[in-house]
Amino acid sequence: MGNEKYQALLTKYLNGECSDEERALLDQWYEALHASAESTKDIDPDRKTSFLERNWEALLAKTHPEEETQKPLFRWWRWMAAASFLLAISATYFWSNERWSSSTQPIAETKSGIKKTNLTRQTQTIILPDGSTVVLEKNASLITARDFGAQQRTVYLEGGAFFSVKPNAKIPFLVHTGDVVTEVLGTSFRIQPLANKRDIEVSVNTGRVSVYTLEKNTVKKRNGVILTPNQKAIISTELKTIQQGIVEHPTLVDRGISEASFIFEEATVEDVLKSIQNAYGIEVVVLNPAVKVCAFTGDLNGLELFQQLELICGAINAKFETRGTAIFILGKGCD
Protein backbone atom coordinates (compact mmCIF):
# COMPACT_ATOMS: atom_id res chain seq x y z
CA MET A 1 0.00 0.00 0.00
CA GLY A 2 1.38 3.40 -0.96
CA ASN A 3 1.77 6.17 1.54
CA GLU A 4 -0.96 8.21 -0.22
CA LYS A 5 -3.47 5.41 0.24
CA TYR A 6 -2.17 4.73 3.73
CA GLN A 7 -2.68 8.36 4.69
CA ALA A 8 -6.23 8.18 3.37
CA LEU A 9 -6.79 5.05 5.44
CA LEU A 10 -5.58 6.83 8.57
CA THR A 11 -7.94 9.70 7.84
CA LYS A 12 -10.86 7.28 7.55
CA TYR A 13 -9.83 5.69 10.83
CA LEU A 14 -9.80 9.04 12.63
CA ASN A 15 -13.25 9.81 11.18
CA GLY A 16 -14.62 6.43 12.28
CA GLU A 17 -15.24 5.31 8.67
CA CYS A 18 -12.95 2.27 8.53
CA SER A 19 -14.24 -1.17 7.61
CA ASP A 20 -13.27 -4.25 9.63
CA GLU A 21 -10.66 -5.22 7.04
CA GLU A 22 -9.13 -1.75 7.11
CA ARG A 23 -8.98 -1.78 10.91
CA ALA A 24 -7.26 -5.17 10.77
CA LEU A 25 -4.64 -3.72 8.42
CA LEU A 26 -3.93 -0.85 10.80
CA ASP A 27 -3.70 -3.27 13.72
CA GLN A 28 -1.17 -5.31 11.75
CA TRP A 29 1.02 -2.25 11.26
CA TYR A 30 0.99 -1.27 14.93
CA GLU A 31 1.65 -4.87 16.02
CA ALA A 32 4.74 -4.82 13.80
CA LEU A 33 5.87 -1.61 15.49
CA HIS A 34 5.33 -3.15 18.92
CA ALA A 35 7.25 -6.32 17.97
CA SER A 36 10.17 -4.22 16.76
CA ALA A 37 10.11 -2.15 19.93
CA GLU A 38 10.12 -5.29 22.09
CA SER A 39 13.11 -6.70 20.19
CA THR A 40 15.09 -3.49 20.77
CA LYS A 41 14.25 -2.74 24.41
CA ASP A 42 17.73 -3.84 25.55
CA ILE A 43 19.51 -1.59 23.06
CA ASP A 44 21.53 1.28 24.48
CA PRO A 45 19.41 4.49 24.22
CA ASP A 46 22.26 6.29 22.39
CA ARG A 47 22.12 3.69 19.61
CA LYS A 48 18.35 3.72 19.06
CA THR A 49 18.39 6.42 16.36
CA SER A 50 20.95 4.60 14.25
CA PHE A 51 19.05 1.35 14.83
CA LEU A 52 15.89 2.99 13.51
CA GLU A 53 17.65 4.27 10.39
CA ARG A 54 19.06 0.82 9.65
CA ASN A 55 15.82 -1.07 10.19
CA TRP A 56 13.18 1.37 8.91
CA GLU A 57 13.17 0.09 5.36
CA ALA A 58 13.02 -3.51 6.61
CA LEU A 59 10.07 -2.64 8.80
CA LEU A 60 8.16 -1.03 5.91
CA ALA A 61 8.90 -4.06 3.75
CA LYS A 62 7.55 -6.32 6.49
CA THR A 63 4.33 -4.40 6.97
CA HIS A 64 3.76 -3.20 3.38
CA PRO A 65 5.51 -5.58 0.94
CA GLU A 66 3.68 -4.07 -2.00
CA GLU A 67 4.61 -0.48 -1.17
CA GLU A 68 4.99 1.72 -4.20
CA THR A 69 7.76 4.18 -4.88
CA GLN A 70 7.08 7.23 -2.73
CA LYS A 71 6.24 10.58 -4.16
CA PRO A 72 8.22 13.57 -2.80
CA LEU A 73 4.92 15.13 -1.67
CA PHE A 74 4.47 12.42 0.96
CA ARG A 75 8.10 12.04 2.04
CA TRP A 76 7.25 13.88 5.28
CA TRP A 77 4.96 11.02 6.28
CA ARG A 78 7.89 8.60 6.57
CA TRP A 79 9.65 10.95 8.99
CA MET A 80 6.48 11.32 11.08
CA ALA A 81 6.16 7.57 11.28
CA ALA A 82 9.87 7.29 12.10
CA ALA A 83 9.48 9.78 14.95
CA SER A 84 6.45 7.88 16.24
CA PHE A 85 8.39 4.63 16.13
CA LEU A 86 11.30 6.18 18.01
CA LEU A 87 8.93 7.45 20.68
CA ALA A 88 7.40 3.98 20.96
CA ILE A 89 10.85 2.45 21.46
CA SER A 90 11.76 5.06 24.08
CA ALA A 91 8.51 4.52 25.97
CA THR A 92 8.97 0.75 25.91
CA TYR A 93 12.57 1.12 27.10
CA PHE A 94 11.51 3.38 29.98
CA TRP A 95 8.64 1.07 30.98
CA SER A 96 10.92 -1.97 30.86
CA ASN A 97 13.47 -0.29 33.11
CA GLU A 98 10.77 0.73 35.57
CA ARG A 99 9.44 -2.83 35.66
CA TRP A 100 12.94 -4.22 36.20
CA SER A 101 13.53 -1.73 39.02
CA SER A 102 10.34 -2.82 40.75
CA SER A 103 11.29 -6.49 40.65
CA THR A 104 14.79 -5.99 42.06
CA GLN A 105 14.11 -3.11 44.45
CA PRO A 106 11.06 -3.68 46.70
CA ILE A 107 10.85 0.01 47.52
CA ALA A 108 9.90 0.75 43.91
CA GLU A 109 6.62 -1.11 44.11
CA THR A 110 3.54 0.87 43.21
CA LYS A 111 2.32 2.99 46.10
CA SER A 112 -1.33 2.66 45.19
CA GLY A 113 -3.93 3.09 47.86
CA ILE A 114 -5.68 5.66 50.02
CA LYS A 115 -3.53 8.67 50.85
CA LYS A 116 -4.20 10.97 53.78
CA THR A 117 -2.21 14.11 54.57
CA ASN A 118 -2.41 16.08 57.81
CA LEU A 119 -2.77 19.69 56.73
CA THR A 120 -3.88 20.88 60.17
CA ARG A 121 -1.73 22.45 62.86
CA GLN A 122 -2.35 19.57 65.25
CA THR A 123 -1.78 15.83 65.13
CA GLN A 124 -4.38 13.80 63.27
CA THR A 125 -5.45 10.26 64.20
CA ILE A 126 -6.16 7.73 61.44
CA ILE A 127 -7.82 4.37 62.09
CA LEU A 128 -6.66 1.67 59.68
CA PRO A 129 -8.86 -1.19 58.40
CA ASP A 130 -7.41 -3.64 60.97
CA GLY A 131 -8.14 -1.30 63.90
CA SER A 132 -4.54 -0.05 64.22
CA THR A 133 -4.16 3.69 64.76
CA VAL A 134 -1.70 6.18 63.33
CA VAL A 135 -1.19 9.64 64.79
CA LEU A 136 0.10 11.80 61.94
CA GLU A 137 2.17 14.86 62.72
CA LYS A 138 1.72 18.13 60.85
CA ASN A 139 2.32 17.85 57.07
CA ALA A 140 2.83 14.08 57.35
CA SER A 141 1.23 11.75 54.79
CA LEU A 142 0.21 8.11 54.94
CA ILE A 143 -0.74 5.81 52.05
CA THR A 144 -2.65 2.66 52.99
CA ALA A 145 -1.99 0.00 50.35
CA ARG A 146 -5.03 -1.25 48.40
CA ASP A 147 -4.20 -4.86 49.36
CA PHE A 148 -3.81 -3.94 53.05
CA GLY A 149 -4.59 -7.00 55.16
CA ALA A 150 -4.41 -9.55 52.36
CA GLN A 151 -0.97 -11.01 53.07
CA GLN A 152 0.66 -7.99 54.70
CA ARG A 153 -0.48 -4.75 56.27
CA THR A 154 1.55 -2.26 54.27
CA VAL A 155 1.57 1.53 54.60
CA TYR A 156 3.85 4.24 53.22
CA LEU A 157 4.81 7.18 55.44
CA GLU A 158 6.18 10.62 54.68
CA GLY A 159 6.93 12.67 57.78
CA GLY A 160 6.49 11.74 61.41
CA ALA A 161 3.87 9.49 63.03
CA PHE A 162 3.16 7.36 66.08
CA PHE A 163 1.79 3.86 65.41
CA SER A 164 -0.26 1.62 67.67
CA VAL A 165 -0.56 -1.69 65.82
CA LYS A 166 -3.13 -4.38 66.50
CA PRO A 167 -1.39 -7.73 67.10
CA ASN A 168 -1.67 -10.26 64.28
CA ALA A 169 1.12 -12.83 64.06
CA LYS A 170 -0.11 -14.10 60.66
CA ILE A 171 -0.21 -10.74 58.91
CA PRO A 172 2.85 -8.56 59.64
CA PHE A 173 2.60 -4.78 59.63
CA LEU A 174 5.10 -2.92 57.42
CA VAL A 175 5.82 0.80 57.31
CA HIS A 176 7.83 1.99 54.30
CA THR A 177 9.67 5.28 54.83
CA GLY A 178 11.81 5.84 51.76
CA ASP A 179 14.30 2.94 51.69
CA VAL A 180 13.64 2.06 55.34
CA VAL A 181 11.15 -0.61 56.41
CA THR A 182 9.81 -1.03 59.94
CA GLU A 183 8.18 -4.44 60.39
CA VAL A 184 6.11 -5.39 63.45
CA LEU A 185 3.56 -7.95 64.59
CA GLY A 186 1.86 -5.83 67.23
CA THR A 187 3.38 -2.92 69.10
CA SER A 188 3.54 0.85 69.45
CA PHE A 189 6.39 2.89 68.05
CA ARG A 190 7.29 6.24 66.52
CA ILE A 191 8.89 7.10 63.19
CA GLN A 192 10.36 10.57 62.91
CA PRO A 193 12.52 12.26 60.26
CA LEU A 194 15.41 14.13 61.88
CA ALA A 195 16.21 17.81 61.43
CA ASN A 196 18.79 17.15 58.69
CA LYS A 197 15.96 15.59 56.60
CA ARG A 198 18.32 12.78 55.58
CA ASP A 199 18.08 10.49 58.61
CA ILE A 200 15.09 8.68 60.13
CA GLU A 201 14.58 7.73 63.77
CA VAL A 202 12.49 4.75 64.84
CA SER A 203 11.78 4.43 68.57
CA VAL A 204 9.82 1.67 70.32
CA ASN A 205 7.32 2.21 73.08
CA THR A 206 6.02 -1.35 73.52
CA GLY A 207 6.68 -4.67 71.80
CA ARG A 208 9.44 -5.41 69.28
CA VAL A 209 10.09 -4.14 65.77
CA SER A 210 12.48 -5.07 62.99
CA VAL A 211 14.04 -2.15 61.14
CA TYR A 212 15.98 -2.70 57.93
CA THR A 213 17.02 -0.92 54.77
CA LEU A 214 16.10 -1.87 51.21
CA GLU A 215 19.07 -2.29 48.93
CA LYS A 216 19.34 -3.26 45.28
CA ASN A 217 19.75 -6.99 44.60
CA THR A 218 19.74 -7.80 48.32
CA VAL A 219 17.21 -10.38 49.46
CA LYS A 220 18.73 -12.95 51.82
CA LYS A 221 20.94 -10.49 53.69
CA ARG A 222 19.75 -7.08 54.86
CA ASN A 223 21.16 -4.37 57.07
CA GLY A 224 18.77 -4.35 60.03
CA VAL A 225 18.26 -4.46 63.80
CA ILE A 226 15.67 -5.59 66.33
CA LEU A 227 14.38 -2.89 68.66
CA THR A 228 12.69 -3.43 72.03
CA PRO A 229 10.98 -0.91 74.36
CA ASN A 230 12.98 2.27 75.08
CA GLN A 231 15.34 1.54 72.20
CA LYS A 232 15.72 3.58 69.04
CA ALA A 233 17.51 3.33 65.71
CA ILE A 234 18.81 6.20 63.60
CA ILE A 235 18.96 5.23 59.95
CA SER A 236 21.05 7.15 57.43
CA THR A 237 19.10 7.21 54.17
CA GLU A 238 22.27 8.13 52.25
CA LEU A 239 24.80 5.72 53.78
CA LYS A 240 22.25 2.97 54.60
CA THR A 241 23.71 2.67 58.12
CA ILE A 242 21.77 1.95 61.32
CA GLN A 243 22.84 3.19 64.75
CA GLN A 244 21.07 1.80 67.83
CA GLY A 245 20.60 3.67 71.06
CA ILE A 246 18.33 4.47 73.99
CA VAL A 247 15.44 6.91 73.64
CA GLU A 248 15.80 10.34 75.26
CA HIS A 249 12.99 9.77 77.76
CA PRO A 250 12.64 6.07 78.66
CA THR A 251 9.31 5.00 80.15
CA LEU A 252 8.37 2.12 82.41
CA VAL A 253 7.95 -1.20 80.61
CA ASP A 254 5.60 -2.42 83.34
CA ARG A 255 3.04 0.30 83.99
CA GLY A 256 1.90 -1.49 87.14
CA ILE A 257 5.12 -0.98 89.09
CA SER A 258 4.35 0.50 92.50
CA GLU A 259 6.04 3.56 93.96
CA ALA A 260 7.52 1.39 96.69
CA SER A 261 9.70 -0.23 94.03
CA PHE A 262 11.75 2.97 93.81
CA ILE A 263 12.26 3.54 97.54
CA PHE A 264 15.52 2.05 98.79
CA GLU A 265 17.04 1.89 102.26
CA GLU A 266 20.58 0.56 102.64
CA ALA A 267 20.13 -1.54 99.51
CA THR A 268 23.12 -2.69 97.51
CA VAL A 269 23.73 -0.88 94.24
CA GLU A 270 23.46 -4.23 92.50
CA ASP A 271 19.87 -4.67 93.73
CA VAL A 272 18.98 -1.04 92.93
CA LEU A 273 20.25 -1.33 89.36
CA LYS A 274 18.46 -4.66 88.87
CA SER A 275 15.19 -2.98 89.84
CA ILE A 276 15.83 -0.18 87.34
CA GLN A 277 16.80 -2.62 84.62
CA ASN A 278 13.58 -4.62 85.07
CA ALA A 279 11.45 -1.47 85.25
CA TYR A 280 12.74 0.03 81.98
CA GLY A 281 13.83 -3.08 80.08
CA ILE A 282 17.28 -1.58 79.54
CA GLU A 283 20.45 -3.52 80.27
CA VAL A 284 22.64 -1.98 83.00
CA VAL A 285 26.25 -3.17 83.11
CA VAL A 286 28.52 -2.57 86.14
CA LEU A 287 32.15 -2.90 85.07
CA ASN A 288 33.72 -2.91 88.53
CA PRO A 289 32.36 -5.58 90.93
CA ALA A 290 33.35 -3.34 93.86
CA VAL A 291 30.59 -0.91 92.87
CA LYS A 292 27.88 -3.56 93.20
CA VAL A 293 28.30 -3.93 96.97
CA CYS A 294 27.96 -0.22 97.70
CA ALA A 295 24.90 0.73 99.75
CA PHE A 296 22.27 3.20 98.52
CA THR A 297 19.41 4.89 100.35
CA GLY A 298 16.97 7.14 98.51
CA ASP A 299 13.56 7.75 96.95
CA LEU A 300 13.68 7.68 93.15
CA ASN A 301 9.94 8.15 92.54
CA GLY A 302 8.93 10.90 90.13
CA LEU A 303 12.32 10.96 88.41
CA GLU A 304 13.13 9.93 84.87
CA LEU A 305 15.61 7.12 84.29
CA PHE A 306 18.66 9.29 83.68
CA GLN A 307 17.84 11.45 86.71
CA GLN A 308 17.66 8.30 88.82
CA LEU A 309 21.06 7.18 87.57
CA GLU A 310 22.56 10.60 88.28
CA LEU A 311 21.35 10.37 91.88
CA ILE A 312 22.64 6.81 92.36
CA CYS A 313 26.04 7.48 90.81
CA GLY A 314 26.41 10.72 92.75
CA ALA A 315 25.91 8.83 96.01
CA ILE A 316 28.64 6.27 95.31
CA ASN A 317 31.15 8.47 93.46
CA ALA A 318 30.54 6.82 90.09
CA LYS A 319 29.31 7.84 86.67
CA PHE A 320 27.28 6.28 83.86
CA GLU A 321 27.29 6.37 80.10
CA THR A 322 25.19 4.87 77.33
CA ARG A 323 26.77 2.54 74.81
CA GLY A 324 24.34 1.53 72.13
CA THR A 325 21.29 0.07 73.86
CA ALA A 326 22.98 -0.53 77.25
CA ILE A 327 23.95 1.65 80.21
CA PHE A 328 27.41 1.21 81.75
CA ILE A 329 28.25 2.17 85.36
CA LEU A 330 31.86 3.26 85.91
CA GLY A 331 33.51 3.78 89.31
CA LYS A 332 36.14 2.67 91.79
CA GLY A 333 33.74 1.50 94.43
CA CYS A 334 32.73 2.71 97.89
CA ASP A 335 35.05 4.67 100.17
XYZ file of C-alpha atoms in Angstrom:
335
model
C 0.000 0.000 0.000
C 1.375 3.401 -0.958
C 1.767 6.167 1.542
C -0.964 8.212 -0.222
C -3.471 5.409 0.243
C -2.166 4.731 3.732
C -2.681 8.364 4.692
C -6.233 8.180 3.372
C -6.787 5.052 5.438
C -5.577 6.831 8.571
C -7.940 9.698 7.844
C -10.860 7.281 7.551
C -9.827 5.694 10.832
C -9.804 9.039 12.632
C -13.250 9.812 11.181
C -14.623 6.430 12.276
C -15.244 5.306 8.672
C -12.945 2.271 8.525
C -14.236 -1.174 7.608
C -13.271 -4.250 9.633
C -10.660 -5.222 7.045
C -9.129 -1.753 7.108
C -8.980 -1.778 10.907
C -7.255 -5.166 10.770
C -4.641 -3.724 8.416
C -3.927 -0.845 10.804
C -3.697 -3.265 13.720
C -1.167 -5.314 11.751
C 1.024 -2.254 11.257
C 0.991 -1.268 14.931
C 1.655 -4.873 16.017
C 4.738 -4.822 13.805
C 5.869 -1.606 15.488
C 5.333 -3.152 18.922
C 7.247 -6.319 17.972
C 10.170 -4.223 16.759
C 10.108 -2.147 19.929
C 10.124 -5.294 22.092
C 13.106 -6.699 20.192
C 15.085 -3.491 20.772
C 14.249 -2.742 24.412
C 17.729 -3.842 25.550
C 19.513 -1.586 23.059
C 21.532 1.281 24.483
C 19.414 4.492 24.224
C 22.256 6.288 22.390
C 22.121 3.687 19.605
C 18.350 3.716 19.061
C 18.390 6.418 16.361
C 20.951 4.599 14.248
C 19.045 1.354 14.827
C 15.894 2.986 13.508
C 17.647 4.267 10.386
C 19.065 0.816 9.653
C 15.825 -1.067 10.185
C 13.181 1.373 8.908
C 13.173 0.091 5.360
C 13.016 -3.514 6.612
C 10.068 -2.636 8.803
C 8.163 -1.033 5.911
C 8.900 -4.058 3.745
C 7.547 -6.320 6.491
C 4.327 -4.403 6.974
C 3.762 -3.203 3.376
C 5.508 -5.585 0.944
C 3.676 -4.071 -2.000
C 4.615 -0.485 -1.172
C 4.987 1.717 -4.203
C 7.762 4.182 -4.878
C 7.077 7.226 -2.735
C 6.242 10.583 -4.158
C 8.216 13.573 -2.805
C 4.916 15.127 -1.672
C 4.468 12.421 0.959
C 8.100 12.037 2.038
C 7.253 13.879 5.277
C 4.960 11.021 6.285
C 7.887 8.603 6.570
C 9.654 10.952 8.987
C 6.477 11.324 11.083
C 6.164 7.565 11.282
C 9.875 7.286 12.103
C 9.482 9.778 14.947
C 6.449 7.875 16.235
C 8.392 4.635 16.127
C 11.303 6.179 18.012
C 8.927 7.449 20.678
C 7.402 3.977 20.956
C 10.850 2.447 21.462
C 11.764 5.056 24.084
C 8.513 4.524 25.974
C 8.966 0.749 25.909
C 12.566 1.115 27.097
C 11.511 3.383 29.978
C 8.645 1.071 30.980
C 10.916 -1.975 30.857
C 13.474 -0.286 33.114
C 10.771 0.730 35.567
C 9.436 -2.831 35.657
C 12.944 -4.216 36.198
C 13.526 -1.732 39.017
C 10.345 -2.825 40.755
C 11.292 -6.485 40.651
C 14.785 -5.987 42.063
C 14.113 -3.113 44.449
C 11.063 -3.681 46.697
C 10.849 0.011 47.525
C 9.899 0.754 43.906
C 6.622 -1.113 44.111
C 3.544 0.873 43.212
C 2.321 2.991 46.100
C -1.330 2.655 45.187
C -3.925 3.095 47.864
C -5.677 5.657 50.020
C -3.527 8.673 50.850
C -4.197 10.973 53.782
C -2.214 14.107 54.573
C -2.414 16.076 57.810
C -2.775 19.688 56.730
C -3.880 20.878 60.171
C -1.729 22.447 62.860
C -2.349 19.569 65.253
C -1.776 15.834 65.132
C -4.378 13.795 63.269
C -5.451 10.261 64.195
C -6.156 7.729 61.440
C -7.821 4.371 62.092
C -6.655 1.667 59.681
C -8.863 -1.192 58.399
C -7.413 -3.636 60.974
C -8.139 -1.296 63.895
C -4.545 -0.048 64.223
C -4.163 3.687 64.765
C -1.703 6.176 63.329
C -1.190 9.639 64.789
C 0.101 11.797 61.941
C 2.169 14.857 62.718
C 1.724 18.132 60.854
C 2.321 17.850 57.067
C 2.832 14.083 57.352
C 1.227 11.754 54.785
C 0.206 8.111 54.942
C -0.740 5.812 52.054
C -2.647 2.663 52.992
C -1.990 -0.004 50.346
C -5.033 -1.254 48.403
C -4.196 -4.857 49.365
C -3.811 -3.938 53.050
C -4.588 -6.997 55.164
C -4.413 -9.550 52.361
C -0.966 -11.009 53.075
C 0.659 -7.993 54.696
C -0.481 -4.751 56.269
C 1.550 -2.258 54.274
C 1.566 1.533 54.596
C 3.850 4.243 53.218
C 4.814 7.177 55.436
C 6.177 10.619 54.677
C 6.934 12.674 57.778
C 6.487 11.744 61.414
C 3.871 9.495 63.029
C 3.155 7.360 66.082
C 1.789 3.863 65.410
C -0.263 1.618 67.667
C -0.556 -1.687 65.816
C -3.135 -4.380 66.498
C -1.390 -7.732 67.104
C -1.671 -10.263 64.281
C 1.122 -12.830 64.058
C -0.106 -14.098 60.663
C -0.211 -10.738 58.910
C 2.850 -8.561 59.642
C 2.599 -4.782 59.631
C 5.098 -2.925 57.416
C 5.818 0.798 57.309
C 7.835 1.988 54.299
C 9.675 5.275 54.833
C 11.806 5.839 51.764
C 14.301 2.944 51.691
C 13.642 2.057 55.339
C 11.150 -0.610 56.412
C 9.809 -1.032 59.942
C 8.177 -4.440 60.392
C 6.114 -5.386 63.447
C 3.563 -7.951 64.592
C 1.859 -5.825 67.229
C 3.378 -2.923 69.104
C 3.544 0.850 69.446
C 6.391 2.889 68.049
C 7.285 6.244 66.522
C 8.888 7.102 63.186
C 10.357 10.569 62.913
C 12.524 12.261 60.258
C 15.407 14.131 61.875
C 16.205 17.815 61.427
C 18.786 17.149 58.694
C 15.962 15.588 56.600
C 18.323 12.779 55.584
C 18.076 10.490 58.609
C 15.094 8.682 60.131
C 14.585 7.734 63.774
C 12.491 4.753 64.836
C 11.780 4.426 68.571
C 9.823 1.665 70.318
C 7.318 2.206 73.081
C 6.016 -1.345 73.516
C 6.681 -4.671 71.800
C 9.436 -5.406 69.278
C 10.090 -4.140 65.767
C 12.475 -5.069 62.993
C 14.038 -2.151 61.141
C 15.981 -2.696 57.933
C 17.021 -0.920 54.767
C 16.100 -1.874 51.211
C 19.071 -2.285 48.932
C 19.343 -3.258 45.281
C 19.752 -6.990 44.604
C 19.740 -7.800 48.325
C 17.211 -10.375 49.463
C 18.732 -12.954 51.816
C 20.938 -10.492 53.689
C 19.749 -7.079 54.863
C 21.156 -4.371 57.073
C 18.771 -4.349 60.028
C 18.259 -4.459 63.798
C 15.671 -5.592 66.328
C 14.378 -2.887 68.664
C 12.691 -3.431 72.030
C 10.978 -0.906 74.363
C 12.979 2.268 75.083
C 15.339 1.544 72.196
C 15.722 3.580 69.037
C 17.507 3.332 65.714
C 18.812 6.203 63.604
C 18.957 5.226 59.946
C 21.047 7.154 57.431
C 19.097 7.215 54.165
C 22.271 8.129 52.252
C 24.800 5.719 53.777
C 22.248 2.970 54.602
C 23.707 2.669 58.117
C 21.772 1.954 61.319
C 22.836 3.192 64.753
C 21.069 1.799 67.826
C 20.603 3.672 71.061
C 18.332 4.469 73.994
C 15.444 6.906 73.644
C 15.803 10.335 75.260
C 12.993 9.768 77.760
C 12.640 6.069 78.657
C 9.310 4.996 80.148
C 8.372 2.120 82.413
C 7.947 -1.198 80.614
C 5.602 -2.419 83.339
C 3.041 0.300 83.988
C 1.901 -1.490 87.139
C 5.124 -0.983 89.094
C 4.345 0.500 92.503
C 6.043 3.565 93.963
C 7.523 1.386 96.688
C 9.696 -0.232 94.029
C 11.753 2.967 93.811
C 12.259 3.545 97.536
C 15.520 2.050 98.792
C 17.042 1.895 102.260
C 20.580 0.563 102.642
C 20.128 -1.538 99.506
C 23.116 -2.692 97.507
C 23.729 -0.877 94.242
C 23.460 -4.228 92.502
C 19.871 -4.666 93.732
C 18.978 -1.038 92.933
C 20.250 -1.326 89.363
C 18.460 -4.659 88.866
C 15.192 -2.981 89.837
C 15.826 -0.178 87.341
C 16.801 -2.624 84.615
C 13.581 -4.620 85.070
C 11.447 -1.469 85.249
C 12.736 0.035 81.982
C 13.827 -3.078 80.085
C 17.280 -1.581 79.544
C 20.446 -3.519 80.272
C 22.638 -1.978 83.001
C 26.252 -3.166 83.113
C 28.524 -2.567 86.141
C 32.155 -2.900 85.071
C 33.719 -2.910 88.533
C 32.356 -5.575 90.929
C 33.350 -3.336 93.859
C 30.590 -0.911 92.873
C 27.880 -3.562 93.204
C 28.297 -3.934 96.965
C 27.962 -0.215 97.697
C 24.900 0.726 99.754
C 22.273 3.196 98.518
C 19.408 4.894 100.353
C 16.973 7.144 98.507
C 13.562 7.746 96.949
C 13.676 7.675 93.145
C 9.941 8.151 92.540
C 8.934 10.902 90.133
C 12.323 10.962 88.412
C 13.128 9.926 84.872
C 15.608 7.123 84.286
C 18.661 9.292 83.683
C 17.840 11.447 86.708
C 17.656 8.298 88.822
C 21.057 7.179 87.574
C 22.565 10.597 88.283
C 21.354 10.368 91.878
C 22.641 6.809 92.359
C 26.038 7.479 90.806
C 26.412 10.722 92.747
C 25.915 8.833 96.011
C 28.642 6.267 95.311
C 31.149 8.474 93.459
C 30.544 6.821 90.094
C 29.311 7.835 86.672
C 27.275 6.280 83.863
C 27.295 6.372 80.098
C 25.194 4.873 77.330
C 26.767 2.539 74.805
C 24.341 1.528 72.132
C 21.289 0.071 73.863
C 22.979 -0.526 77.247
C 23.953 1.652 80.213
C 27.408 1.214 81.755
C 28.249 2.168 85.357
C 31.860 3.261 85.910
C 33.507 3.777 89.314
C 36.141 2.669 91.792
C 33.738 1.500 94.429
C 32.727 2.708 97.894
C 35.053 4.666 100.166
